Coordinates of C-alpha atoms and ligand atoms in Angstrom, one line a residue:
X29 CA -10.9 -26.1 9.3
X30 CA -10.7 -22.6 7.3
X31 CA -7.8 -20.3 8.3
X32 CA -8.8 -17.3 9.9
X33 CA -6.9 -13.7 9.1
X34 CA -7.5 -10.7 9.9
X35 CA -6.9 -7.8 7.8
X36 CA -6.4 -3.9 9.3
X37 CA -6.9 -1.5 6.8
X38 CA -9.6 -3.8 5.0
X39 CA -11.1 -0.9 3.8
X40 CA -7.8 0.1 2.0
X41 CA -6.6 -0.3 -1.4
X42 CA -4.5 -3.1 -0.5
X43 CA -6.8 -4.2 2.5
X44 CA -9.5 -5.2 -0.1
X45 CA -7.1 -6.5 -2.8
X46 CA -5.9 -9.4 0.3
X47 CA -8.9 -9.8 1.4
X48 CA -10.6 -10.9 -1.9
X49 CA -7.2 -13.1 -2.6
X50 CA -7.9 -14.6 0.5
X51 CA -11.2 -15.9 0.2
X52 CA -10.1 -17.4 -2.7
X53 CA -7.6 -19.4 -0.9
X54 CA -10.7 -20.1 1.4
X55 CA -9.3 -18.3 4.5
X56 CA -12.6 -16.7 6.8
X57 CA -11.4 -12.9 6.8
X58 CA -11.9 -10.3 9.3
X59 CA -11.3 -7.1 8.5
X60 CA -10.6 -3.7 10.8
X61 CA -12.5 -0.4 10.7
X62 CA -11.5 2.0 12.7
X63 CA -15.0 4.3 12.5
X64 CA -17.4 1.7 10.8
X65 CA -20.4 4.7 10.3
X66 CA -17.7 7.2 8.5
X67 CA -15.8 4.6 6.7
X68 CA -15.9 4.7 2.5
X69 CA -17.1 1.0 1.6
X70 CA -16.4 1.2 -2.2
X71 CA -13.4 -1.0 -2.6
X72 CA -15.3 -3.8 -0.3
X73 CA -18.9 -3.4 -0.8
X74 CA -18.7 -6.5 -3.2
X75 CA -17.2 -8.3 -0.5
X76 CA -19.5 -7.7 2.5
X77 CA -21.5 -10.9 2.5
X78 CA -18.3 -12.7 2.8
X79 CA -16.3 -10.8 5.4
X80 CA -16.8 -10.7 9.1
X81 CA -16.0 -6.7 9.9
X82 CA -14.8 -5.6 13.4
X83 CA -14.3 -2.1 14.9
X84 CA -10.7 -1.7 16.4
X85 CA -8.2 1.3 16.4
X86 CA -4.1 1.6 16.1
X87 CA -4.0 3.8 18.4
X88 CA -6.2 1.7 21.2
X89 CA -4.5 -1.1 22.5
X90 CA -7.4 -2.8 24.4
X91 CA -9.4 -2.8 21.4
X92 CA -6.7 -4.8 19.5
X93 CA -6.6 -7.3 22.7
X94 CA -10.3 -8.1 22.1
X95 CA -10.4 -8.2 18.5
X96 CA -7.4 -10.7 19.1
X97 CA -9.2 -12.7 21.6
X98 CA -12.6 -12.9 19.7
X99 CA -11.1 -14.0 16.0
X100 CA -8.2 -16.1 17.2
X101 CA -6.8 -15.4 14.1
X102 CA -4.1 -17.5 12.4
X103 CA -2.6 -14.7 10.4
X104 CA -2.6 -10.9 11.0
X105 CA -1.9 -8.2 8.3
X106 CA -1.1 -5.2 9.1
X107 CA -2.1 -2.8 6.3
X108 CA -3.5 0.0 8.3
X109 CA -1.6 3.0 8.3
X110 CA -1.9 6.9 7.9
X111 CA -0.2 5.8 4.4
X112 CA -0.4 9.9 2.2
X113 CA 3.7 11.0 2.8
X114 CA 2.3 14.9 2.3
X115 CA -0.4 14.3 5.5
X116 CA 2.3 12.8 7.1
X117 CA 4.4 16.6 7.2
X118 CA 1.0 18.1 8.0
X119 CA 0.6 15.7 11.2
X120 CA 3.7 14.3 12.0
X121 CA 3.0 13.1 15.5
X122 CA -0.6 11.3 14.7
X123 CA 1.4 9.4 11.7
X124 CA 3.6 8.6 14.5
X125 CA 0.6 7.5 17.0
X126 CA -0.7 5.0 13.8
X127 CA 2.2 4.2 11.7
X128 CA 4.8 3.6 14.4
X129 CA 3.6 2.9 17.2
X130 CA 0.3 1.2 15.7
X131 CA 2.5 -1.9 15.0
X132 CA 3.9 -2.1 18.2
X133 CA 0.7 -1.8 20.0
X134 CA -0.8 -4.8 17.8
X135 CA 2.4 -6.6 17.8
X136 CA 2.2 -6.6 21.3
X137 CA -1.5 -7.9 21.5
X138 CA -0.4 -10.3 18.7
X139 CA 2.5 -11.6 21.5
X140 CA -0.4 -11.3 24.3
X141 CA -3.2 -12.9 22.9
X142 CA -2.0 -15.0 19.7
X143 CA 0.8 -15.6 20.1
X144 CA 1.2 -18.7 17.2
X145 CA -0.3 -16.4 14.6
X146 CA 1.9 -15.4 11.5
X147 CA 2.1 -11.6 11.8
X148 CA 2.7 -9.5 8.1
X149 CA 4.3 -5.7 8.4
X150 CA 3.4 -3.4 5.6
X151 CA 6.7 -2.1 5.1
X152 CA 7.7 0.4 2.3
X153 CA 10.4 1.7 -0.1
X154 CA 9.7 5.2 1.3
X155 CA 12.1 3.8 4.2
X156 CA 15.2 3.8 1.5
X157 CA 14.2 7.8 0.7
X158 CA 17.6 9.5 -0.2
X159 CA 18.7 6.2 -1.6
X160 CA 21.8 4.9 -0.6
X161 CA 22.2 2.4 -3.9
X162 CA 20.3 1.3 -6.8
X163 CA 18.0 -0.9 -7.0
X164 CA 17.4 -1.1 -3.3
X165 CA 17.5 -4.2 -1.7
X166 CA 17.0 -5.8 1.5
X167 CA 20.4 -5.1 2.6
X168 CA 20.0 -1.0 1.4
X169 CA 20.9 1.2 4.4
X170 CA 17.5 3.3 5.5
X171 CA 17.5 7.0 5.1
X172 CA 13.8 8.3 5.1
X173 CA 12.8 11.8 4.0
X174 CA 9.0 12.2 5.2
X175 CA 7.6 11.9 9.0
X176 CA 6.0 8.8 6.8
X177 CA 9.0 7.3 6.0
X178 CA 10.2 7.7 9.6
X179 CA 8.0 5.9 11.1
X180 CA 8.2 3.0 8.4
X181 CA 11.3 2.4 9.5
X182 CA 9.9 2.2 13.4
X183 CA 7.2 -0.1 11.9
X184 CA 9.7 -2.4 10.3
X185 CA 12.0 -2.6 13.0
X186 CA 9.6 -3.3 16.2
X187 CA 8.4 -6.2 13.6
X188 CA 11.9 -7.9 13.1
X189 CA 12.7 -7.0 16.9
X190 CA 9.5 -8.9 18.1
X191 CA 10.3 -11.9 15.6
X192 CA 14.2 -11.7 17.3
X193 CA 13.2 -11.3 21.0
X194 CA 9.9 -13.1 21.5
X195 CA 10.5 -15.7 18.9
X196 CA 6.2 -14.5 16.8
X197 CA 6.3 -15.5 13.2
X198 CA 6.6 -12.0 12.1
X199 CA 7.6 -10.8 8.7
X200 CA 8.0 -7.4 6.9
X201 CA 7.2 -7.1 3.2
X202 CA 9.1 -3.6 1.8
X203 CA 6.6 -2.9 -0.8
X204 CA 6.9 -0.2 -3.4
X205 CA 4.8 2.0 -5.0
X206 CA 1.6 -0.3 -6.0
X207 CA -1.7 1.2 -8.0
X208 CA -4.8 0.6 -9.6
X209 CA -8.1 1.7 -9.9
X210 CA -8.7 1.5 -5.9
X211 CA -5.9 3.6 -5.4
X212 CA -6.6 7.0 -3.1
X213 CA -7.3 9.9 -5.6
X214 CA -5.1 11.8 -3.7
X215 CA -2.1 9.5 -5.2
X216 CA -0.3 10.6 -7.9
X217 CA -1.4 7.3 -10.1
X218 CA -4.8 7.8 -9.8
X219 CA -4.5 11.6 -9.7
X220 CA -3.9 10.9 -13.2
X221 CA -5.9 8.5 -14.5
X222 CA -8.7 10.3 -13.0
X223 CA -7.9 14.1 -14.0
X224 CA -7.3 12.7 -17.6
X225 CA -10.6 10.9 -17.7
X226 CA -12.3 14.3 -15.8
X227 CA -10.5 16.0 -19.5
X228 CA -11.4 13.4 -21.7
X229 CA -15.0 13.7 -20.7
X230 CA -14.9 17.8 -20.7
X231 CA -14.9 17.6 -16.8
X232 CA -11.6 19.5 -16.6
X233 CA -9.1 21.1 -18.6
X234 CA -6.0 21.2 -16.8
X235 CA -4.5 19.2 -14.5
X236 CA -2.5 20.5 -11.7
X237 CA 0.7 18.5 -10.2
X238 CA 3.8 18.6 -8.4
X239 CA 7.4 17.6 -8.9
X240 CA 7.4 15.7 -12.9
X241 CA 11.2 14.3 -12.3
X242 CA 10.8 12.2 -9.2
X243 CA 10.8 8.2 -10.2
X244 CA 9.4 5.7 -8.8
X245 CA 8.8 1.8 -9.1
X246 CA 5.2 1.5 -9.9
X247 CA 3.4 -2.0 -9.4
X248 CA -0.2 -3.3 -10.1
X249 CA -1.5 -3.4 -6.6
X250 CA -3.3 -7.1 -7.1
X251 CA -0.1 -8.5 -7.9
X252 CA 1.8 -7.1 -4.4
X253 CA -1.0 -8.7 -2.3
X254 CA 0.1 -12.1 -3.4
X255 CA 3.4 -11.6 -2.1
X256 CA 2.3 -10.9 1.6
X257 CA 0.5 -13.9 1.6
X258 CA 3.6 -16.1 0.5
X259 CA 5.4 -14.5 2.8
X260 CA 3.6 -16.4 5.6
X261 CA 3.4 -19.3 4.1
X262 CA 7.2 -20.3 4.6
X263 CA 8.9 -21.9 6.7
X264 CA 11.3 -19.2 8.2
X265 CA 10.0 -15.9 8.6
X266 CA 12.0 -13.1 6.6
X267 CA 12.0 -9.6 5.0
X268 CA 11.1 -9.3 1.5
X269 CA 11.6 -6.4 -1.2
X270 CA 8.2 -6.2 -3.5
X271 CA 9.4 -4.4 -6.6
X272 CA 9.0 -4.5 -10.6
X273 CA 12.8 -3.4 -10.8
X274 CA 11.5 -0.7 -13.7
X275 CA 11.4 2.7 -12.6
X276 CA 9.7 5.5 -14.3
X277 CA 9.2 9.2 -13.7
X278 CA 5.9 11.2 -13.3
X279 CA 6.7 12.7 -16.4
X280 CA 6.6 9.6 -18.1
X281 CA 3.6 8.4 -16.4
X282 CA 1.6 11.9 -17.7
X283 CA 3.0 11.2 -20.9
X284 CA 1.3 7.3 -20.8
X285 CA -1.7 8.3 -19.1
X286 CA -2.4 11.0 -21.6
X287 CA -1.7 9.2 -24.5
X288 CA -4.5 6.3 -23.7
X289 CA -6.8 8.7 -23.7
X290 CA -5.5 10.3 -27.4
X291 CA -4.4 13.8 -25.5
X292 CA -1.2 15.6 -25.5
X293 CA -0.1 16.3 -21.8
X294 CA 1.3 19.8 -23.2
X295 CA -2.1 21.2 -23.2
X296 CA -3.4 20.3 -19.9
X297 CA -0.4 19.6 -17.7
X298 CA 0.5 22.8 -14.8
X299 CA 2.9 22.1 -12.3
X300 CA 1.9 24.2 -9.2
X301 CA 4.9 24.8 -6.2
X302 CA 1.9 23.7 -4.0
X303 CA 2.5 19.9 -4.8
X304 CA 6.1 20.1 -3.8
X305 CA 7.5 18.3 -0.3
X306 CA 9.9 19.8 2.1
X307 CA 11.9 16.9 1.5
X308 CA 11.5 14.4 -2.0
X309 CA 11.8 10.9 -2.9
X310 CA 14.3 11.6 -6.3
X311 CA 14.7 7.8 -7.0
X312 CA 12.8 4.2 -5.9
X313 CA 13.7 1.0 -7.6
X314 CA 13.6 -2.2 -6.3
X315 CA 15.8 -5.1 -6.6
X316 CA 12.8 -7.9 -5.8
X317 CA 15.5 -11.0 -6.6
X318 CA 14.9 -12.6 -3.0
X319 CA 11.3 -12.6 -3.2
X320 CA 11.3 -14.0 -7.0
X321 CA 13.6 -16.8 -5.6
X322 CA 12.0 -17.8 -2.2
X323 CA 8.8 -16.9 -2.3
X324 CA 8.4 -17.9 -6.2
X325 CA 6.6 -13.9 -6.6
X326 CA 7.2 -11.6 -9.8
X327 CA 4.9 -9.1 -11.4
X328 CA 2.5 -9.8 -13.4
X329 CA 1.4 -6.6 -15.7
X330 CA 3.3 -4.1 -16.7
X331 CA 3.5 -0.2 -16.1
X332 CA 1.8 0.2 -19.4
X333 CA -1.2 -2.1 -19.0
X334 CA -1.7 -0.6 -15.7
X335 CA -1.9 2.8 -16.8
X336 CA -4.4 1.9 -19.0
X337 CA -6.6 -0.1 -17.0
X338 CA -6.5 3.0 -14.3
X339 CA -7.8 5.1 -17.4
X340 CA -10.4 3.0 -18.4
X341 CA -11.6 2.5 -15.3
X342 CA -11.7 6.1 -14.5
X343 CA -13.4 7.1 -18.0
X344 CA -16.1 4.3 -17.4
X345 CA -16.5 5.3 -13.5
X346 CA -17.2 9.1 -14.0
X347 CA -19.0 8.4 -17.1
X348 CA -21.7 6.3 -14.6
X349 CA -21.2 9.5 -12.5
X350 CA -19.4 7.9 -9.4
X351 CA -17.8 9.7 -7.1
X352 CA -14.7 7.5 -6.3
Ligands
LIG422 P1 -4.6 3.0 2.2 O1 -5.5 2.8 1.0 O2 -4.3 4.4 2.7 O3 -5.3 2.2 3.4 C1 -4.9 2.3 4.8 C2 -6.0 1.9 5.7 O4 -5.6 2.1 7.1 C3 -7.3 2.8 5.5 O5 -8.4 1.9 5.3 C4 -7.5 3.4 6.9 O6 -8.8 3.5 7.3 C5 -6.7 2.5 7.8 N1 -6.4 3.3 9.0 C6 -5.8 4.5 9.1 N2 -5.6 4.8 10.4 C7 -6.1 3.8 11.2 C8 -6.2 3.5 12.6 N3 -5.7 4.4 13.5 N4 -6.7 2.3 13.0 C9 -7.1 1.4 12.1 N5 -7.1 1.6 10.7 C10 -6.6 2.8 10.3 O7 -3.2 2.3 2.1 P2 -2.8 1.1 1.0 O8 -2.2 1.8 -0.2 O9 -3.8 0.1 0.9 O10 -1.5 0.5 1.8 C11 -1.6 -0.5 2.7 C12 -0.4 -0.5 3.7 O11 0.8 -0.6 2.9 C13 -0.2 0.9 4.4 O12 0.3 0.5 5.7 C14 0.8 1.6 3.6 O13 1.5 2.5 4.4 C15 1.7 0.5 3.1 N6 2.3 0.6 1.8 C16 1.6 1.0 0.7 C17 2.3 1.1 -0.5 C18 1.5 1.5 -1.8 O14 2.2 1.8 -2.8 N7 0.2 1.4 -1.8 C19 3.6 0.8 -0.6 C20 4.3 0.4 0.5 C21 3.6 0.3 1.7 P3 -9.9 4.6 6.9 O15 -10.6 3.9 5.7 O16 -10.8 4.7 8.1 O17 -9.2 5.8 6.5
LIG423 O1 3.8 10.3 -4.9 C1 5.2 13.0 -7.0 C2 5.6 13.1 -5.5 O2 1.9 10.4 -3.4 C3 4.7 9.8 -5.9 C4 2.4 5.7 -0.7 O3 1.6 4.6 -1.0 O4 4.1 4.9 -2.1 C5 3.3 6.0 -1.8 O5 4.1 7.2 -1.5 C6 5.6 10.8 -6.4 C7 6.3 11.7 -5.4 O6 3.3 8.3 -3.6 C8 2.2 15.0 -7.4 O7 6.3 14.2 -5.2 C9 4.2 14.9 -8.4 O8 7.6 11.9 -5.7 O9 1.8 8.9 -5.4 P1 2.6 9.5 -4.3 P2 4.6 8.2 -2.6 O10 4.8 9.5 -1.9 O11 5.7 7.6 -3.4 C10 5.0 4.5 -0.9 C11 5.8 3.3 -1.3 C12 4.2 4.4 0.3 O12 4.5 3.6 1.2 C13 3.2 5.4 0.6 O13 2.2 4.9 1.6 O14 4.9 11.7 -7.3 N1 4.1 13.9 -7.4 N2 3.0 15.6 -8.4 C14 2.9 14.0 -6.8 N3 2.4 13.2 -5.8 C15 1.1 13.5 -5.5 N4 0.5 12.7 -4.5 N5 0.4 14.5 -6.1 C16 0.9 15.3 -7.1 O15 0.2 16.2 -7.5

């Protein structure tokens, strides 16, 4: 019999990522919209044939219950989320509504309905914030800086507090910063990959960002997916940091980005007050040594090749005249 999963936030970079990694495995995957007529189908138009798609919502318990009841899935992943830390200042309480209490409210269909399904947490570095140690690690006190972060750390603990008091196979992956071409323009990655493809091409001629000295631990998104699936397929369920354990800052990134495309960053480059949050993220790196031990994981490509391939992609995507 094929293993059934469902996947919220299918439509998602990492939502489409899984689900393609699945089907290879030969699971049947379901995936989660929450408005199926004003969703963006791009990253999983290639994958529509293959998926079964259902219409549920975070913030809607019953519709959880029945999606539960109709796939009887053996594993859930929780990707969904309101997942852009500057939206999350903006609306603090409705990241609250989906990104806190959106896992409790499918944790507790989960515990309701399917109860002997493997349940996956997207947890995130953006829980460490004003870091209390470096690299971060599983053990790294919390301290987040964003109404994001905040309710990340809600997120994670309902998960291991479900997995302690009602005994559900539920695991949280603490994930950082993971790109690629399906990343969110709105993402400093693809921000730039795309605004030096839009100058490459004569699109644009400047590029407007935010704070250059913040550093983060940037991953290749297809390689992070890998590691949520392993971490259901073990024995014990656990938490996991997902990290390359290289950090770089968004000065360095401009500088790599650029320099794919043959341009000097000097000459395009404004940093605009506008980009700035109330509260930063100086520092993430991760200290993934658990995950490369018990779940076998590490990264695959490097910062460098993944710049590139988000350029590239970008240059060939707006030279078909795509949108995203
Ligand atoms: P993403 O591209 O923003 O995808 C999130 C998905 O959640 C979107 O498809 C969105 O649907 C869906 N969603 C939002 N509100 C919902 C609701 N109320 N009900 C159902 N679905 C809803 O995020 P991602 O980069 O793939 O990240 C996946 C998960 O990992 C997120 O939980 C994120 O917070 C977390 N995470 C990401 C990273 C990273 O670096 N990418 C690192 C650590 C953790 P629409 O298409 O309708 O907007
Ligand atoms: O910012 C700085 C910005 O928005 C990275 C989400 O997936 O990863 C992501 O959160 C850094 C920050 O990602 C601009 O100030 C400078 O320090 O790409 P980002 P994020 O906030 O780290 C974590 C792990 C998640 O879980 C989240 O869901 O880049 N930065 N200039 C800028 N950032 C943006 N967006 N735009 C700028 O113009």
């Amino acid at each position: 019999m094929r293993k059934r999963a469902v996947i919220t936030g299918i439509a998602g970079q990492d939502g489409s990522h899984l689900a393609e990694w699945l089907l290879e495995q030969g699971y049947e995957v379901h995936g989660v919209l929450r408005r199926p007529l004003n969703t963006r189908f791009w990253r999983i138009e290639h994958l529509r044939d293959r998926i079964t798609l259902h219409q549920a919502d975070l913030l809607d318990l019953a519709s959880l219950i029945h999606l539960l009841r109709e796939v009887q899935p053996h594993e859930i992943y929780n990707l969904a989320a309101q997942s852009f830390v500057p939206a999350s200042f903006a609306a603090p309480v409705l990241t609250g509504e989906v990104t806190a209490l959106g896992v409790a409210r499918l944790l507790e269909a989960t515990r309701l309905v399917a109860p002997e399904a493997r349940f996956y947490q997207a947890s995130s570095s953006e829980m460490f914030g004003k870091v209390r140690e470096v690299p971060q690690n599983e053990r790294t006190p919390f301290h987040p800086r964003s109404p994001y972060g905040v309710a990340k750390v809600y997120g994670h603990f309902i998960t291991v507090n479900y997995r302690e008091s009602y005994g559900l196979f539920a695991c949280s992956g603490i994930l950082f910063n993971h790109e690629g071409p399906r990343r969110g323009l709105e993402f400093v990655t693809r921000k730039v990959s795309d605004g030096v493809a839009r100058i490459k091409l004569g699109l644009a001629d400047e590029l407007r960002l935010g704070n250059l000295e913040a550093q983060r631990d940037w991953g290749y998104a297809p390689d992070y997916v890998r590691a949520m699936w392993r971490m259901l397929q073990q024995d014990e369920p656990s938490d996991y940091v997902v990290a390359t354990g290289v950090c770089h800052s968004v000065r360095e990134l401009v500088e790599t980005a650029f320099s794919v495309a043959g341009l000097d960053w000097r000459r395009h480059v404004r940093v605009d007050p506008a980009f700035y949050r109330p509260a930063e993220v100086d520092l993430l790196q991760g200290d993934a040594s658990r995950a490369r031990q018990e779940l076998g994981w590490r990264p695959e490509t490097s910062f460098e090749r993944m710049v590139e391939i988000m350029v590239e992609a970008d240059l060939e995507r707006l030279r078909r005249g795509d949108v995203v």
